[in-house]
Amino acid sequence: MTNVSATGPSPLPFGPQAPWLAPLAGFTDLPFRLLCRENGARVAHTEMISVKGLIYNSQGTWDLLATAPADTPLVVQLFGADPDCFAQPVRWLTERGFHWIDLNAGCPVRKVIKTGAGAALMEDPQRLVRIMQTIGRAAPVQAGVKLRLPADGSTDGLLRLRDTLARAGVSWITLHPRTARQGYGGLAQWSALSRMAESSPVPIVASGDLWNAQAARRCFEQTGVDGIMFARGALHNPRIFKADLATGAEEDPCTDTASIAALVRRHGQLCRRYDPSRSMLLKMRSFIPRYVKGFPGAKQARKGIIACQDWEAFEQYADQLEEALAGQ
Ligand SMILES: Cc1cc2nc3c(=O)[nH]c(=O)nc-3n(C[C@H](O)[C@H](O)[C@H](O)COP(=O)(O)O)c2cc1C
């Protein structure tokens, strides 16, 4: 990875001109990250990666770290509960050229929470801080942490946590202002973002209900956060990153059949180049329905991708997609 000085990696870019791609388990793999970067994402996350999976040398876990020269700056998101399990994986990561690390302290999935990881860390701030200290001492990395609202929804506790984490040396904090119990439903409480951003000693990155560029622009204006990351908004439209969030220029809505077909073709090209496996072809079945949603031929397009048995068939599918979407 580039930009690493003797004292550690350079700070990540923030601001309306530097939208980030959020970590999305099952989605933010190398081809999708490159697709988003080609459209303007300035920073991207891996999906969440288990520190225990790295320690136990699980091939599936290491595969999640596949990257390429254009895939930078890349934030590797780790999850785990035991502070002692973080030092060695972080050293391994830096040896392999990964220098930006994020701790997942927001995952609401029961299987993860049960182990004390993800959003369970919000209820055990001392452990959370110890993990961040361990990461910071293990190697010269820039480390961030992704938080949710605590279970009681209180922002006072969150502000104390922010200041403690800043003293522990975190380089940025991402807040997805929903409680773990809320999952991804209900509205994200942007008022909590405003409180976090006010006089924060570290940059605050917003996540939550950023479905399009207008929402991101509003979020900057209303909350005073330093940065934003697109999550489900990017899954629906990877061209969301093209919009100029600073000037207010309209986003590229990607609502014509030709642009969707071009997007699908490009996504397929990146998959074939970086991971032409059958499992990647099957994974395209989970991306395509979002891209084609709302078009007259969406149903046919969803059926079409399921019928693709190899990448040649996928290419033909992409060639015919524009017409199919128009319902012809
Ligand atoms: C399918 C899916 C997978 C996600 N995976 C992760 C993850 O691995 N790590 C993480 O910190 N957040 C994860 N998130 C949360 C998102 O990064 C983001 O914070 C959340 O979706 C709120 O943003 P949005 O309302 O703009 O989508 C995931 C969300 C979704 C929908």
PDB file of N, CA and C and ligand atoms in Angstrom, residues 22-27 46-48 77 102 104 106-107 146 148 176 178 184 188 207-211 229-233 235 290, ligand 1:
ATOM      1  N   ALA A  22     -18.828   2.328   2.827  1.00  0.00           N
ATOM      2  CA  ALA A  22     -18.955   1.693   4.153  1.00  0.00           C
ATOM      3  C   ALA A  22     -18.581   0.214   4.076  1.00  0.00           C
ATOM      4  N   PRO A  23     -18.292  -0.387   5.226  1.00  0.00           N
ATOM      5  CA  PRO A  23     -18.140  -1.846   5.247  1.00  0.00           C
ATOM      6  C   PRO A  23     -19.501  -2.512   5.106  1.00  0.00           C
ATOM      7  N   LEU A  24     -19.598  -3.485   4.225  1.00  0.00           N
ATOM      8  CA  LEU A  24     -20.868  -4.190   4.004  1.00  0.00           C
ATOM      9  C   LEU A  24     -20.569  -5.674   3.873  1.00  0.00           C
ATOM     10  N   ALA A  25     -20.877  -6.426   4.914  1.00  0.00           N
ATOM     11  CA  ALA A  25     -20.578  -7.861   4.908  1.00  0.00           C
ATOM     12  C   ALA A  25     -21.267  -8.533   3.720  1.00  0.00           C
ATOM     13  N   GLY A  26     -20.493  -9.306   2.973  1.00  0.00           N
ATOM     14  CA  GLY A  26     -21.042 -10.010   1.815  1.00  0.00           C
ATOM     15  C   GLY A  26     -21.033  -9.183   0.544  1.00  0.00           C
ATOM     16  N   PHE A  27     -20.654  -7.920   0.628  1.00  0.00           N
ATOM     17  CA  PHE A  27     -20.722  -7.059  -0.556  1.00  0.00           C
ATOM     18  C   PHE A  27     -19.432  -6.300  -0.885  1.00  0.00           C
ATOM     19  N   THR A  46     -13.066  -2.949   3.716  1.00  0.00           N
ATOM     20  CA  THR A  46     -13.358  -4.368   3.490  1.00  0.00           C
ATOM     21  C   THR A  46     -14.648  -4.660   4.246  1.00  0.00           C
ATOM     22  N   GLU A  47     -15.184  -5.856   4.057  1.00  0.00           N
ATOM     23  CA  GLU A  47     -16.252  -6.240   4.964  1.00  0.00           C
ATOM     24  C   GLU A  47     -15.614  -6.627   6.300  1.00  0.00           C
ATOM     25  N   MET A  48     -16.429  -6.874   7.316  1.00  0.00           N
ATOM     26  CA  MET A  48     -15.838  -7.152   8.628  1.00  0.00           C
ATOM     27  C   MET A  48     -15.102  -8.488   8.621  1.00  0.00           C
ATOM     28  N   GLN A  77     -11.661  -3.679   8.100  1.00  0.00           N
ATOM     29  CA  GLN A  77     -12.485  -3.661   9.312  1.00  0.00           C
ATOM     30  C   GLN A  77     -12.387  -4.996  10.054  1.00  0.00           C
ATOM     31  N   ASP A 102     -10.109  -0.523  11.040  1.00  0.00           N
ATOM     32  CA  ASP A 102     -11.317  -0.043  11.725  1.00  0.00           C
ATOM     33  C   ASP A 102     -11.812  -1.161  12.636  1.00  0.00           C
ATOM     34  N   ASN A 104     -15.007  -2.891  14.352  1.00  0.00           N
ATOM     35  CA  ASN A 104     -16.459  -2.959  14.288  1.00  0.00           C
ATOM     36  C   ASN A 104     -17.015  -3.054  15.712  1.00  0.00           C
ATOM     37  N   GLY A 106     -20.312  -2.165  16.124  1.00  0.00           N
ATOM     38  CA  GLY A 106     -21.705  -1.845  15.825  1.00  0.00           C
ATOM     39  C   GLY A 106     -22.515  -2.994  15.263  1.00  0.00           C
ATOM     40  N   CYS A 107     -21.873  -4.114  14.949  1.00  0.00           N
ATOM     41  CA  CYS A 107     -22.615  -5.196  14.292  1.00  0.00           C
ATOM     42  C   CYS A 107     -23.717  -5.722  15.220  1.00  0.00           C
ATOM     43  N   LYS A 146     -16.045   1.988  14.547  1.00  0.00           N
ATOM     44  CA  LYS A 146     -17.405   2.264  14.067  1.00  0.00           C
ATOM     45  C   LYS A 146     -18.389   1.907  15.175  1.00  0.00           C
ATOM     46  N   ARG A 148     -22.323   2.414  17.240  1.00  0.00           N
ATOM     47  CA  ARG A 148     -23.766   2.636  17.131  1.00  0.00           C
ATOM     48  C   ARG A 148     -24.205   3.452  18.320  1.00  0.00           C
ATOM     49  N   HIS A 176     -22.984   5.182  13.366  1.00  0.00           N
ATOM     50  CA  HIS A 176     -24.253   4.815  12.726  1.00  0.00           C
ATOM     51  C   HIS A 176     -25.306   4.965  13.825  1.00  0.00           C
ATOM     52  N   ARG A 178     -28.083   4.343  15.129  1.00  0.00           N
ATOM     53  CA  ARG A 178     -29.216   3.481  15.477  1.00  0.00           C
ATOM     54  C   ARG A 178     -28.705   2.577  16.591  1.00  0.00           C
ATOM     55  N   TYR A 184     -31.328  -2.225  11.106  1.00  0.00           N
ATOM     56  CA  TYR A 184     -31.237  -1.238  10.018  1.00  0.00           C
ATOM     57  C   TYR A 184     -32.582  -0.568   9.773  1.00  0.00           C
ATOM     58  N   ALA A 188     -32.300   6.718  11.213  1.00  0.00           N
ATOM     59  CA  ALA A 188     -31.048   7.000  11.916  1.00  0.00           C
ATOM     60  C   ALA A 188     -31.196   8.362  12.601  1.00  0.00           C
ATOM     61  N   SER A 207     -22.765   7.611   9.203  1.00  0.00           N
ATOM     62  CA  SER A 207     -23.372   6.527   8.443  1.00  0.00           C
ATOM     63  C   SER A 207     -24.831   6.460   8.871  1.00  0.00           C
ATOM     64  N   GLY A 208     -25.705   6.127   7.927  1.00  0.00           N
ATOM     65  CA  GLY A 208     -27.110   5.971   8.308  1.00  0.00           C
ATOM     66  C   GLY A 208     -28.050   6.783   7.457  1.00  0.00           C
ATOM     67  N   ASP A 209     -28.854   6.079   6.661  1.00  0.00           N
ATOM     68  CA  ASP A 209     -29.859   6.710   5.805  1.00  0.00           C
ATOM     69  C   ASP A 209     -29.258   7.648   4.763  1.00  0.00           C
ATOM     70  N   LEU A 210     -28.073   7.313   4.292  1.00  0.00           N
ATOM     71  CA  LEU A 210     -27.485   8.119   3.209  1.00  0.00           C
ATOM     72  C   LEU A 210     -27.782   7.385   1.893  1.00  0.00           C
ATOM     73  N   TRP A 211     -29.037   7.525   1.476  1.00  0.00           N
ATOM     74  CA  TRP A 211     -29.537   6.766   0.324  1.00  0.00           C
ATOM     75  C   TRP A 211     -29.194   7.425  -0.991  1.00  0.00           C
ATOM     76  N   MET A 229     -20.165   8.093   4.861  1.00  0.00           N
ATOM     77  CA  MET A 229     -19.957   6.870   4.081  1.00  0.00           C
ATOM     78  C   MET A 229     -21.286   6.370   3.544  1.00  0.00           C
ATOM     79  N   PHE A 230     -21.261   5.976   2.271  1.00  0.00           N
ATOM     80  CA  PHE A 230     -22.459   5.394   1.658  1.00  0.00           C
ATOM     81  C   PHE A 230     -22.449   3.886   1.892  1.00  0.00           C
ATOM     82  N   ALA A 231     -23.603   3.342   2.266  1.00  0.00           N
ATOM     83  CA  ALA A 231     -23.708   1.900   2.496  1.00  0.00           C
ATOM     84  C   ALA A 231     -24.763   1.338   1.541  1.00  0.00           C
ATOM     85  N   ARG A 232     -26.031   1.248   2.002  1.00  0.00           N
ATOM     86  CA  ARG A 232     -27.052   0.701   1.108  1.00  0.00           C
ATOM     87  C   ARG A 232     -27.245   1.588  -0.106  1.00  0.00           C
ATOM     88  N   GLY A 233     -27.005   2.871   0.040  1.00  0.00           N
ATOM     89  CA  GLY A 233     -27.090   3.781  -1.111  1.00  0.00           C
ATOM     90  C   GLY A 233     -26.141   3.360  -2.220  1.00  0.00           C
ATOM     91  N   LEU A 235     -25.014   0.272  -2.650  1.00  0.00           N
ATOM     92  CA  LEU A 235     -25.443  -1.018  -3.204  1.00  0.00           C
ATOM     93  C   LEU A 235     -26.511  -0.816  -4.274  1.00  0.00           C
ATOM     94  N   ARG A 290     -30.775  -5.062  -7.004  1.00  0.00           N
ATOM     95  CA  ARG A 290     -30.806  -3.650  -6.554  1.00  0.00           C
ATOM     96  C   ARG A 290     -30.558  -2.705  -7.722  1.00  0.00           C
TER      97      ARG A 290
HETATM   98  C1  LIG B   1     -25.938  -5.952   4.111  1.00  0.00           C
HETATM   99  C2  LIG B   1     -25.236  -5.089   5.119  1.00  0.00           C
HETATM  100  C3  LIG B   1     -23.991  -5.468   5.594  1.00  0.00           C
HETATM  101  C4  LIG B   1     -23.314  -4.658   6.536  1.00  0.00           C
HETATM  102  N1  LIG B   1     -22.089  -5.042   6.971  1.00  0.00           N
HETATM  103  C5  LIG B   1     -21.411  -4.259   7.846  1.00  0.00           C
HETATM  104  C6  LIG B   1     -20.101  -4.607   8.283  1.00  0.00           C
HETATM  105  O1  LIG B   1     -19.512  -5.635   7.881  1.00  0.00           O
HETATM  106  N2  LIG B   1     -19.496  -3.764   9.167  1.00  0.00           N
HETATM  107  C7  LIG B   1     -20.090  -2.625   9.622  1.00  0.00           C
HETATM  108  O2  LIG B   1     -19.498  -1.892  10.414  1.00  0.00           O
HETATM  109  N3  LIG B   1     -21.316  -2.261   9.204  1.00  0.00           N
HETATM  110  C8  LIG B   1     -21.970  -3.037   8.328  1.00  0.00           C
HETATM  111  N4  LIG B   1     -23.199  -2.639   7.874  1.00  0.00           N
HETATM  112  C9  LIG B   1     -23.723  -1.325   8.266  1.00  0.00           C
HETATM  113  C10 LIG B   1     -23.399  -0.276   7.203  1.00  0.00           C
HETATM  114  O3  LIG B   1     -22.006  -0.087   7.070  1.00  0.00           O
HETATM  115  C11 LIG B   1     -24.058   1.077   7.532  1.00  0.00           C
HETATM  116  O4  LIG B   1     -23.518   1.574   8.731  1.00  0.00           O
HETATM  117  C12 LIG B   1     -25.576   0.947   7.665  1.00  0.00           C
HETATM  118  O5  LIG B   1     -26.116   0.240   6.570  1.00  0.00           O
HETATM  119  C13 LIG B   1     -26.251   2.327   7.773  1.00  0.00           C
HETATM  120  O6  LIG B   1     -26.088   3.071   6.610  1.00  0.00           O
HETATM  121  P1  LIG B   1     -27.288   3.223   5.492  1.00  0.00           P
HETATM  122  O7  LIG B   1     -28.558   3.449   6.297  1.00  0.00           O
HETATM  123  O8  LIG B   1     -26.868   4.422   4.685  1.00  0.00           O
HETATM  124  O9  LIG B   1     -27.324   1.940   4.742  1.00  0.00           O
HETATM  125  C14 LIG B   1     -23.902  -3.446   6.985  1.00  0.00           C
HETATM  126  C15 LIG B   1     -25.148  -3.076   6.499  1.00  0.00           C
HETATM  127  C16 LIG B   1     -25.826  -3.874   5.572  1.00  0.00           C
HETATM  128  C17 LIG B   1     -27.163  -3.423   5.055  1.00  0.00           C
END
